[in-house]
Every structure is written in C-alpha cells, then in structure tokens.
CSV table of C-alpha atoms in Angstrom, one decimal:
chain,number,residue,atom,x,y,z
A,79,MET,CA,-17.2,-1.7,12.3
A,80,SER,CA,-14.1,-2.5,14.2
A,81,GLN,CA,-10.8,-3.3,12.4
A,82,SER,CA,-11.0,-6.9,13.7
A,83,GLN,CA,-14.3,-7.4,11.9
A,84,ILE,CA,-13.6,-8.1,8.3
A,85,PRO,CA,-16.5,-7.1,6.0
A,86,ARG,CA,-16.3,-10.3,3.9
A,87,ARG,CA,-19.2,-9.3,1.6
A,88,GLU,CA,-17.5,-6.1,0.4
A,89,PRO,CA,-15.0,-6.1,-2.5
A,90,VAL,CA,-11.4,-5.0,-1.9
A,91,GLU,CA,-10.7,-1.7,-3.6
A,92,VAL,CA,-7.2,-0.5,-4.4
A,93,ARG,CA,-5.8,3.0,-3.6
A,94,ARG,CA,-2.4,4.7,-3.9
A,95,ALA,CA,-0.4,5.5,-0.7
A,96,GLU,CA,2.8,7.5,0.1
A,97,VAL,CA,6.1,5.8,0.7
A,98,GLY,CA,8.2,8.0,3.0
A,99,ALA,CA,11.4,6.3,4.1
A,100,VAL,CA,13.1,2.9,3.8
A,101,HIS,CA,15.1,1.9,6.9
A,102,PHE,CA,17.6,-0.7,5.6
A,103,ASP,CA,19.0,-1.4,9.0
A,104,GLU,CA,15.7,-2.7,10.3
A,105,ARG,CA,14.2,-3.9,6.9
A,106,VAL,CA,11.2,-1.6,7.5
A,107,ILE,CA,9.4,0.6,5.1
A,108,GLU,CA,7.3,3.4,6.6
A,109,LEU,CA,4.5,4.7,4.4
A,110,VAL,CA,1.4,6.8,4.4
A,111,ALA,CA,-0.9,4.0,3.4
A,112,VAL,CA,-4.0,6.2,3.0
A,113,PRO,CA,-3.8,10.0,2.8
A,114,TYR,CA,-6.7,11.7,4.6
A,115,GLY,CA,-8.6,14.5,3.0
A,116,GLN,CA,-7.0,14.1,-0.4
A,117,GLU,CA,-9.4,14.0,-3.3
A,118,THR,CA,-8.6,11.6,-6.1
A,119,VAL,CA,-10.5,10.0,-9.0
A,120,VAL,CA,-11.0,6.2,-8.7
A,121,ARG,CA,-13.2,3.5,-10.2
A,122,ASP,CA,-16.1,2.4,-8.0
A,123,ARG,CA,-17.5,-1.1,-7.5
A,124,ASN,CA,-19.5,-0.8,-10.7
A,125,GLY,CA,-16.5,0.3,-12.8
A,126,SER,CA,-17.7,4.0,-12.9
A,127,THR,CA,-15.3,6.8,-12.4
A,128,ILE,CA,-15.9,8.8,-9.1
A,129,ARG,CA,-14.1,11.4,-7.1
A,130,GLU,CA,-13.2,10.1,-3.6
A,131,ILE,CA,-11.9,11.3,-0.3
A,132,ILE,CA,-11.0,9.4,2.8
A,133,GLU,CA,-12.0,11.0,6.1
A,134,ARG,CA,-9.6,11.4,8.9
A,135,GLY,CA,-10.3,8.6,11.5
A,136,ALA,CA,-11.6,6.1,8.9
A,137,PHE,CA,-9.1,3.5,10.2
A,138,HIS,CA,-9.5,4.3,13.9
A,139,GLY,CA,-9.0,1.0,15.9
A,140,ILE,CA,-6.7,-0.6,13.4
A,141,GLU,CA,-4.0,-0.9,16.0
A,142,THR,CA,-6.1,-3.4,17.9
A,143,ARG,CA,-6.2,-5.9,15.0
A,144,ASN,CA,-5.2,-9.5,15.9
A,145,ASP,CA,-4.4,-10.7,12.4
A,146,HIS,CA,-1.6,-9.3,10.2
A,147,VAL,CA,-1.9,-7.2,7.1
A,148,THR,CA,0.4,-8.4,4.4
A,149,ALA,CA,2.6,-6.2,2.2
A,150,ASN,CA,2.5,-7.4,-1.4
A,151,ARG,CA,4.1,-6.5,-4.6
A,152,ASP,CA,1.6,-5.2,-7.2
A,153,HIS,CA,-1.5,-6.2,-5.0
A,154,ASP,CA,-0.6,-9.9,-5.7
A,155,HIS,CA,-1.1,-11.9,-2.5
A,156,ALA,CA,1.2,-14.6,-4.0
A,157,ARG,CA,4.0,-12.1,-4.0
A,158,ALA,CA,3.9,-11.2,-0.3
A,159,VAL,CA,7.1,-9.4,0.8
A,160,GLY,CA,6.3,-8.6,4.4
A,161,LYS,CA,3.7,-7.5,6.9
A,162,ALA,CA,2.5,-4.4,8.7
A,163,ILE,CA,4.0,-4.1,12.2
A,164,ASN,CA,2.8,-0.7,13.4
A,165,TYR,CA,-0.1,1.7,12.6
A,166,ARG,CA,-0.6,5.4,13.3
A,167,HIS,CA,-4.2,6.2,12.4
A,168,ASP,CA,-4.1,9.7,13.9
A,169,ASP,CA,-1.2,11.1,11.9
A,170,GLU,CA,-2.3,14.3,10.1
A,171,ARG,CA,-1.0,13.0,6.7
A,172,GLY,CA,-3.2,9.8,6.9
A,173,LEU,CA,-2.9,6.2,8.0
A,174,VAL,CA,0.9,5.7,8.6
A,175,VAL,CA,2.0,2.1,8.5
A,176,GLU,CA,5.4,0.5,9.1
A,177,THR,CA,6.0,-2.7,7.2
A,178,LYS,CA,8.6,-5.3,8.0
A,179,ILE,CA,10.1,-6.7,4.8
A,180,SER,CA,11.1,-10.3,4.7
A,181,ARG,CA,14.7,-11.3,4.0
A,182,THR,CA,14.1,-12.9,0.5
A,183,ALA,CA,15.3,-12.0,-3.0
A,184,LEU,CA,12.0,-10.2,-3.7
A,185,GLY,CA,12.1,-8.5,-0.2
A,186,ASP,CA,15.6,-7.2,-0.9
A,187,GLU,CA,14.6,-6.0,-4.3
A,188,THR,CA,11.5,-4.3,-2.8
A,189,LEU,CA,13.6,-2.5,-0.2
A,190,GLN,CA,16.0,-1.2,-2.9
A,191,LEU,CA,13.3,-0.1,-5.3
A,192,ALA,CA,11.3,1.6,-2.6
A,193,SER,CA,14.5,3.4,-1.4
A,194,ASP,CA,15.2,4.5,-5.0
A,195,GLY,CA,11.7,5.9,-5.4
A,196,VAL,CA,10.7,3.4,-8.1
A,197,LEU,CA,8.0,1.7,-6.0
A,198,ARG,CA,5.3,3.7,-4.2
A,199,ALA,CA,2.6,2.5,-1.8
A,200,SER,CA,-0.9,1.4,-2.4
A,201,VAL,CA,-3.6,-0.3,-0.4
A,202,GLY,CA,-6.4,-2.7,-0.8
A,203,MET,CA,-9.3,-1.7,1.5
A,204,MET,CA,-12.9,-2.5,2.0
A,205,PHE,CA,-15.8,-0.4,3.3
A,206,ARG,CA,-19.6,-0.9,3.7
A,207,ARG,CA,-21.9,1.3,1.6
A,208,ALA,CA,-23.2,2.6,4.9
A,209,ASP,CA,-19.7,3.9,5.7
A,210,ALA,CA,-19.5,6.0,2.6
A,211,VAL,CA,-21.5,9.1,1.7
A,212,THR,CA,-21.8,10.3,-1.9
A,213,ARG,CA,-22.8,13.9,-2.7
A,214,GLY,CA,-22.4,15.8,-5.9
A,215,GLY,CA,-20.2,13.1,-7.4
A,216,LEU,CA,-17.8,13.0,-4.4
A,217,ARG,CA,-17.7,9.9,-2.2
A,218,THR,CA,-16.5,10.4,1.3
A,219,ILE,CA,-15.4,7.2,3.1
A,220,LYS,CA,-15.9,7.5,6.9
A,221,ARG,CA,-14.9,4.0,8.0
A,222,ALA,CA,-12.8,1.5,6.1
A,223,PHE,CA,-11.0,-1.8,6.7
A,224,LEU,CA,-7.4,-2.3,5.5
A,225,ASP,CA,-7.0,-5.6,3.6
A,226,HIS,CA,-3.4,-5.3,2.4
A,227,ILE,CA,-0.6,-3.0,1.5
A,228,ALA,CA,1.1,-3.1,-1.9
A,229,LEU,CA,4.3,-1.7,-3.3
A,230,VAL,CA,3.7,-0.6,-6.9
A,231,PRO,CA,5.1,1.8,-9.5
A,232,ASN,CA,1.8,3.7,-10.1
A,233,PRO,CA,-0.6,4.0,-7.1
A,234,ALA,CA,-4.1,5.7,-7.2
A,235,TYR,CA,-3.6,8.4,-4.5
A,236,PRO,CA,-0.9,11.0,-5.3
A,237,GLY,CA,-0.2,11.4,-1.5
A,238,ALA,CA,0.5,7.7,-0.9
A,239,GLU,CA,4.3,7.3,-0.7
A,240,VAL,CA,7.2,5.7,1.1
A,241,LEU,CA,8.3,7.7,4.1
A,242,SER,CA,11.4,5.6,5.0
A,243,VAL,CA,13.3,2.3,4.5
A,244,ARG,CA,15.4,0.6,7.3
A,245,GLU,CA,17.7,-2.4,6.9
A,246,HIS,CA,19.6,-4.2,9.7
A,247,ASP,CA,23.1,-4.1,8.4
A,248,ASN,CA,23.1,-0.9,6.1
A,249,GLN,CA,24.3,-3.0,3.2
A,250,VAL,CA,23.6,-1.7,-0.3
A,251,VAL,CA,21.1,-4.1,-1.9
A,252,GLU,CA,22.5,-5.4,-5.2
A,253,HIS,CA,20.3,-5.7,-8.3
A,254,VAL,CA,18.2,-8.9,-8.0
A,255,GLU,CA,17.5,-10.7,-11.3
A,256,THR,CA,13.8,-11.7,-11.7
A,257,LYS,CA,14.0,-13.3,-15.2
A,258,ASN,CA,11.5,-16.1,-14.4
A,259,LEU,CA,9.1,-13.8,-12.7
A,260,ASP,CA,9.3,-11.3,-15.6
A,261,MET,CA,8.6,-14.1,-18.0
A,262,VAL,CA,5.6,-15.4,-15.9
A,263,MET,CA,4.2,-11.9,-15.4
A,264,GLY,CA,4.6,-11.1,-19.1
A,265,ASP,CA,4.4,-7.4,-18.5
A,266,ASP,CA,7.3,-5.7,-20.4
A,267,TYR,CA,6.5,-2.3,-18.9
A,268,ILE,CA,7.0,-3.6,-15.3
A,269,ALA,CA,10.0,-5.7,-16.2
A,270,ASN,CA,11.7,-2.7,-17.9
A,271,LEU,CA,10.8,-0.4,-15.0
A,272,VAL,CA,12.2,-2.9,-12.4
A,273,HIS,CA,15.4,-3.5,-14.4
A,274,GLY,CA,16.0,0.2,-15.2
A,275,ARG,CA,15.2,-0.2,-18.9
A,276,ARG,CA,12.8,2.3,-20.4
C-alpha cells in the first residue's frame, strides 16, 4: 500500500506521538508522530484492549503523498490548525513530521501550548488487517497510512511528543481566550487545562 492510496474501508485509529520542538519564528511544530518499536496498550477496532508496536518503515513512502495531512486539535477535523509540510520516515525515533501552524487565534494558542508542554502529539492512522501481525496478544503494524496529526493533552503513545516550535517573529504568544469554544465543547477538564486552572 503506497501512502497515496488511502485505505477507505479501514477505520482511523488514534495514537500518541512525541512533540519535540516548537519553532515560533517559522510557525512550525516538529514532532515524532509515531514512535517505532515502542510497545503501548491501545483499543483495537472491536474495542478490546491490545498491546501494539509499530514497526520501523511502516510509513515508508509518505514523502511522496500528493495530498496534505491536516494538523488538528483533539482529533477534531473541524478544529484544523495547520498541515504537515515535511516527513522523515527513516528517523530512528519514528515518523518525524513538521507541521506548519496557521496564523489564527487557535493556531497561536496551539503554538504556545505546545511550546509550554501542555499539548502533545497524537495521530490518526489506518492500516489493513493484512499489514498487521498479532502474536501472543502483541499486534505489530508493518504498514500504515497517516490520516491526520492531532495536538492533544493526553496521547496514546508515551514517546509521541513535540520536538520543536518555530514562529516567524519570535513574539511571545499571549493567552488566547476560547470562552465560546469551551462552552461548545463542554469539557471542563480541557477548558481548565487550556486556561491553566486545575
């Protein structure tokens, strides 16, 4: 399966990633989207708990994709904050992705929260059953398709994190009020986390 062939029949599964650095001058967040060789416990397509590991090379060919992969807040496609602009599938840590963050209120907030370590990285990915081998309760994913990147407070993989944040003018991003969003989302935990209240 090439990265340009979207496996439409397969469900999107969510995994934690590693945010490494936030480059404010370029508005870029560099992250380990999917750590290779790191075992974690996830829910499978049937809702059962399973141990999982993603094999190095599972995203080989991603750099040839014609379409863009969005960067979203909390896996919500309606809250897109940017898109992937560069991939390194052969990094020893895992699939490293640079995401360009849009100059919007939510984008500014995302840069600051990622820089402060509040947000971490996560991914939505798909894979065919034929591309995953399960033995002794451990599923090894050999090939996968990246659907989207998400910036979230609690990702699935411990090794998924922001590597760097870059912004064009090195300005400090002020706190951005999201009162209406918080009211719509109705999740007091997220609202308190975003606004520094615990």
